């Protein structure tokens, strides 16, 4: 006779927050584990620097925990947290003078001057995944902050237009507009590395 074991119960964010509200502090670890990877990806894409992204995630989680009583449930916890983390990342980027943006811009200019456009079909010049990621990071760094934030939340965090609108406190039409212009600029910036 086979013994049937119950599958582990995964509590929803709402259930975890309800437990936190009655004093069960240990649930915060579950929320952190659930969203730390996603929060890091968003912060990294906004800042382009691993150390800064880790700082932004830490700062974002600290701010979120400090203001958890202010979370009113009008959006999902995930979108609220990503708003806090992305704002922390943008604040950190402004505070540090966006030193990476200037160095990436000069690096992109020197790389562009030294390399001929590559095609993905040419095996001798095929871009490695890491190289492509660097090229994309440089292009993202050249987007205006509002477009970069919108693009990262949609593309890297895989949020819907509605969720991005909730995170940023803007209309869905504004999300669509920012994404359109971000894609246009990225397409132009990445054109030298793509087959025509």
Tab-separated table of C-alpha atoms in Angstrom:
chain	number	residue	atom	x	y	z
A	1	UNK	CA	0.000	0.000	0.000
A	2	UNK	CA	1.478	3.337	-1.077
A	3	UNK	CA	1.631	6.116	1.420
A	4	UNK	CA	0.140	9.326	0.130
A	5	UNK	CA	1.863	12.466	1.325
A	6	UNK	CA	0.356	15.874	1.067
A	7	UNK	CA	2.032	18.305	-1.268
A	8	UNK	CA	3.677	21.223	0.506
A	9	UNK	CA	1.272	24.102	0.837
A	10	UNK	CA	2.413	27.287	-0.826
A	11	UNK	CA	0.780	30.299	0.708
A	12	UNK	CA	-0.216	33.234	-1.470
A	13	UNK	CA	1.318	36.650	-0.926
A	14	UNK	CA	-1.968	37.785	0.642
A	15	UNK	CA	-1.916	34.888	3.091
A	16	UNK	CA	1.702	35.614	4.038
A	17	UNK	CA	0.927	39.305	4.542
A	18	UNK	CA	-2.062	38.411	6.724
A	19	UNK	CA	0.220	36.260	8.887
A	20	UNK	CA	2.710	39.100	9.092
A	21	UNK	CA	-0.075	41.463	10.184
A	22	UNK	CA	-0.788	39.254	13.218
A	23	UNK	CA	2.862	39.205	14.246
A	24	UNK	CA	4.355	36.244	12.379
A	25	UNK	CA	7.637	37.841	11.290
A	26	UNK	CA	9.093	34.655	9.782
A	27	UNK	CA	6.900	35.020	6.685
A	28	UNK	CA	9.069	37.900	5.512
A	29	UNK	CA	11.804	35.408	4.639
A	30	UNK	CA	9.379	33.591	2.335
A	31	UNK	CA	8.435	36.839	0.578
A	32	UNK	CA	12.114	37.751	0.220
A	33	UNK	CA	12.979	34.332	-1.235
A	34	UNK	CA	10.022	34.531	-3.600
A	35	UNK	CA	10.956	37.884	-5.163
A	36	UNK	CA	14.673	38.482	-4.664
A	37	UNK	CA	15.685	37.099	-8.076
A	38	UNK	CA	13.093	39.121	-9.938
A	39	UNK	CA	13.922	42.258	-7.942
A	40	UNK	CA	17.623	41.788	-8.721
A	41	UNK	CA	16.992	41.395	-12.467
A	42	UNK	CA	14.984	44.614	-12.515
A	43	UNK	CA	17.569	46.546	-10.482
A	44	UNK	CA	20.464	45.202	-12.569
A	45	UNK	CA	18.832	46.171	-15.854
A	46	UNK	CA	18.137	49.659	-14.511
A	47	UNK	CA	21.643	50.186	-13.122
A	48	UNK	CA	23.892	47.985	-15.258
A	49	UNK	CA	26.115	47.173	-12.292
A	50	UNK	CA	25.963	44.109	-10.040
A	51	UNK	CA	27.055	45.805	-6.808
A	52	UNK	CA	24.665	48.723	-7.321
A	53	UNK	CA	21.831	46.311	-8.161
A	54	UNK	CA	22.417	44.350	-4.957
A	55	UNK	CA	22.443	47.619	-2.991
A	56	UNK	CA	19.202	48.706	-4.669
A	57	UNK	CA	17.492	45.381	-3.915
A	58	UNK	CA	18.566	45.589	-0.288
A	59	UNK	CA	17.434	49.218	-0.049
A	60	UNK	CA	14.160	48.384	-1.797
A	61	UNK	CA	13.373	45.486	0.517
A	62	UNK	CA	14.233	47.586	3.581
A	63	UNK	CA	11.936	50.373	2.366
A	64	UNK	CA	9.193	47.879	1.553
A	65	UNK	CA	9.406	46.279	4.984
A	66	UNK	CA	9.494	49.649	6.707
A	67	UNK	CA	6.349	50.710	4.856
A	68	UNK	CA	4.582	47.357	4.731
A	69	UNK	CA	1.757	48.722	6.844
A	70	UNK	CA	1.163	51.230	4.020
A	71	UNK	CA	0.549	48.447	1.479
A	72	UNK	CA	-3.181	48.653	0.905
A	73	UNK	CA	-3.654	45.805	-1.526
A	74	UNK	CA	-4.811	47.950	-4.460
A	75	UNK	CA	-2.199	46.132	-6.524
A	76	UNK	CA	-0.477	42.812	-6.022
A	77	UNK	CA	2.356	42.658	-3.523
A	78	UNK	CA	4.692	41.746	-6.402
A	79	UNK	CA	3.927	44.899	-8.396
A	80	UNK	CA	4.103	47.073	-5.263
A	81	UNK	CA	7.472	45.587	-4.295
A	82	UNK	CA	8.863	46.014	-7.819
A	83	UNK	CA	7.785	49.651	-7.736
A	84	UNK	CA	9.686	50.175	-4.482
A	85	UNK	CA	12.777	48.322	-5.781
A	86	UNK	CA	12.802	50.074	-9.174
A	87	UNK	CA	12.425	53.469	-7.485
A	88	UNK	CA	15.272	52.572	-5.109
A	89	UNK	CA	17.397	51.602	-8.124
A	90	UNK	CA	16.661	54.865	-9.928
A	91	UNK	CA	17.369	56.854	-6.749
A	92	UNK	CA	20.666	55.034	-6.303
A	93	UNK	CA	21.556	55.678	-9.929
A	94	UNK	CA	20.917	59.395	-9.517
A	95	UNK	CA	22.818	59.549	-6.227
A	96	UNK	CA	25.872	57.917	-7.733
A	97	UNK	CA	25.845	60.258	-10.705
A	98	UNK	CA	25.251	57.461	-13.170
A	99	UNK	CA	28.983	56.954	-13.474
A	100	UNK	CA	28.371	53.738	-15.401
A	101	UNK	CA	26.276	55.452	-18.070
A	102	UNK	CA	29.150	57.731	-19.006
A	103	UNK	CA	31.719	54.947	-19.061
A	104	UNK	CA	29.371	52.648	-20.990
A	105	UNK	CA	28.668	55.382	-23.513
A	106	UNK	CA	32.379	55.957	-24.154
A	107	UNK	CA	32.966	52.193	-24.289
A	108	UNK	CA	30.113	51.786	-26.776
A	109	UNK	CA	31.600	54.506	-28.974
A	110	UNK	CA	35.056	52.913	-28.924
A	111	UNK	CA	33.615	49.419	-29.559
A	112	UNK	CA	31.545	50.724	-32.459
A	113	UNK	CA	34.563	52.477	-33.970
A	114	UNK	CA	36.723	49.344	-33.708
A	115	UNK	CA	34.243	46.732	-34.932
A	116	UNK	CA	32.432	46.226	-38.155
A	117	UNK	CA	28.778	45.252	-37.874
A	118	UNK	CA	28.344	41.560	-37.104
A	119	UNK	CA	25.776	39.185	-38.505
A	120	UNK	CA	24.383	36.299	-36.520
A	121	UNK	CA	24.763	33.913	-39.475
A	122	UNK	CA	28.544	34.365	-39.751
A	123	UNK	CA	30.045	31.585	-37.571
A	124	UNK	CA	33.416	33.373	-37.436
A	125	UNK	CA	31.798	36.454	-35.880
A	126	UNK	CA	28.901	34.909	-33.960
A	127	UNK	CA	28.221	36.858	-30.802
A	128	UNK	CA	28.510	34.964	-27.565
A	129	UNK	CA	25.581	35.260	-25.218
A	130	UNK	CA	27.644	37.347	-22.773
A	131	UNK	CA	28.739	39.705	-25.534
A	132	UNK	CA	25.154	40.198	-26.640
A	133	UNK	CA	24.129	40.897	-23.055
A	134	UNK	CA	26.839	43.590	-22.813
A	135	UNK	CA	25.653	45.182	-26.035
A	136	UNK	CA	22.069	45.184	-24.762
A	137	UNK	CA	23.161	46.632	-21.394
A	138	UNK	CA	24.945	49.473	-23.183
A	139	UNK	CA	21.856	50.161	-25.281
A	140	UNK	CA	19.584	50.096	-22.218
A	141	UNK	CA	21.875	52.577	-20.459
A	142	UNK	CA	21.265	55.040	-23.291
A	143	UNK	CA	17.465	55.043	-22.868
A	144	UNK	CA	15.866	57.847	-20.866
A	145	UNK	CA	15.197	56.608	-17.293
A	146	UNK	CA	11.394	56.460	-17.681
A	147	UNK	CA	11.644	54.393	-20.873
A	148	UNK	CA	14.346	52.132	-19.394
A	149	UNK	CA	12.284	51.497	-16.249
A	150	UNK	CA	9.144	50.726	-18.254
A	151	UNK	CA	11.010	48.444	-20.668
A	152	UNK	CA	12.803	46.542	-17.888
A	153	UNK	CA	9.616	45.967	-15.901
A	154	UNK	CA	7.862	44.634	-19.000
A	155	UNK	CA	10.706	42.674	-20.623
A	156	UNK	CA	12.802	41.448	-17.686
A	157	UNK	CA	10.212	41.300	-14.904
A	158	UNK	CA	7.642	39.991	-17.410
A	159	UNK	CA	4.911	42.263	-16.084
A	160	UNK	CA	1.828	42.918	-18.191
A	161	UNK	CA	1.039	46.443	-19.394
A	162	UNK	CA	-1.505	46.755	-16.579
A	163	UNK	CA	1.016	45.619	-13.958
A	164	UNK	CA	3.668	48.026	-15.271
A	165	UNK	CA	1.084	50.809	-15.111
A	166	UNK	CA	0.346	49.871	-11.478
A	167	UNK	CA	4.033	49.743	-10.545
A	168	UNK	CA	4.778	53.136	-12.071
A	169	UNK	CA	1.474	54.829	-11.277
A	170	UNK	CA	0.851	55.724	-14.927
A	171	UNK	CA	-1.810	54.889	-17.496
A	172	UNK	CA	-1.622	51.852	-19.763
A	173	UNK	CA	-1.442	54.245	-22.723
A	174	UNK	CA	1.691	55.820	-21.252
A	175	UNK	CA	3.187	52.348	-20.756
A	176	UNK	CA	2.476	51.520	-24.392
A	177	UNK	CA	3.967	54.801	-25.574
A	178	UNK	CA	7.137	54.406	-23.496
A	179	UNK	CA	7.579	50.836	-24.695
A	180	UNK	CA	7.106	51.882	-28.311
A	181	UNK	CA	9.777	54.587	-28.093
A	182	UNK	CA	12.111	52.367	-26.050
A	183	UNK	CA	11.862	49.594	-28.649
A	184	UNK	CA	12.443	52.064	-31.491
A	185	UNK	CA	15.567	53.448	-29.820
A	186	UNK	CA	16.878	49.998	-28.893
A	187	UNK	CA	16.313	48.794	-32.450
A	188	UNK	CA	18.335	51.747	-33.759
A	189	UNK	CA	21.105	51.264	-31.187
A	190	UNK	CA	21.355	47.526	-31.838
A	191	UNK	CA	21.153	47.773	-35.640
A	192	UNK	CA	24.953	47.595	-36.161
A	193	UNK	CA	24.996	44.179	-34.462
A	194	UNK	CA	22.016	42.710	-36.253
A	195	UNK	CA	21.604	41.463	-39.776
A	196	UNK	CA	19.857	44.044	-41.958
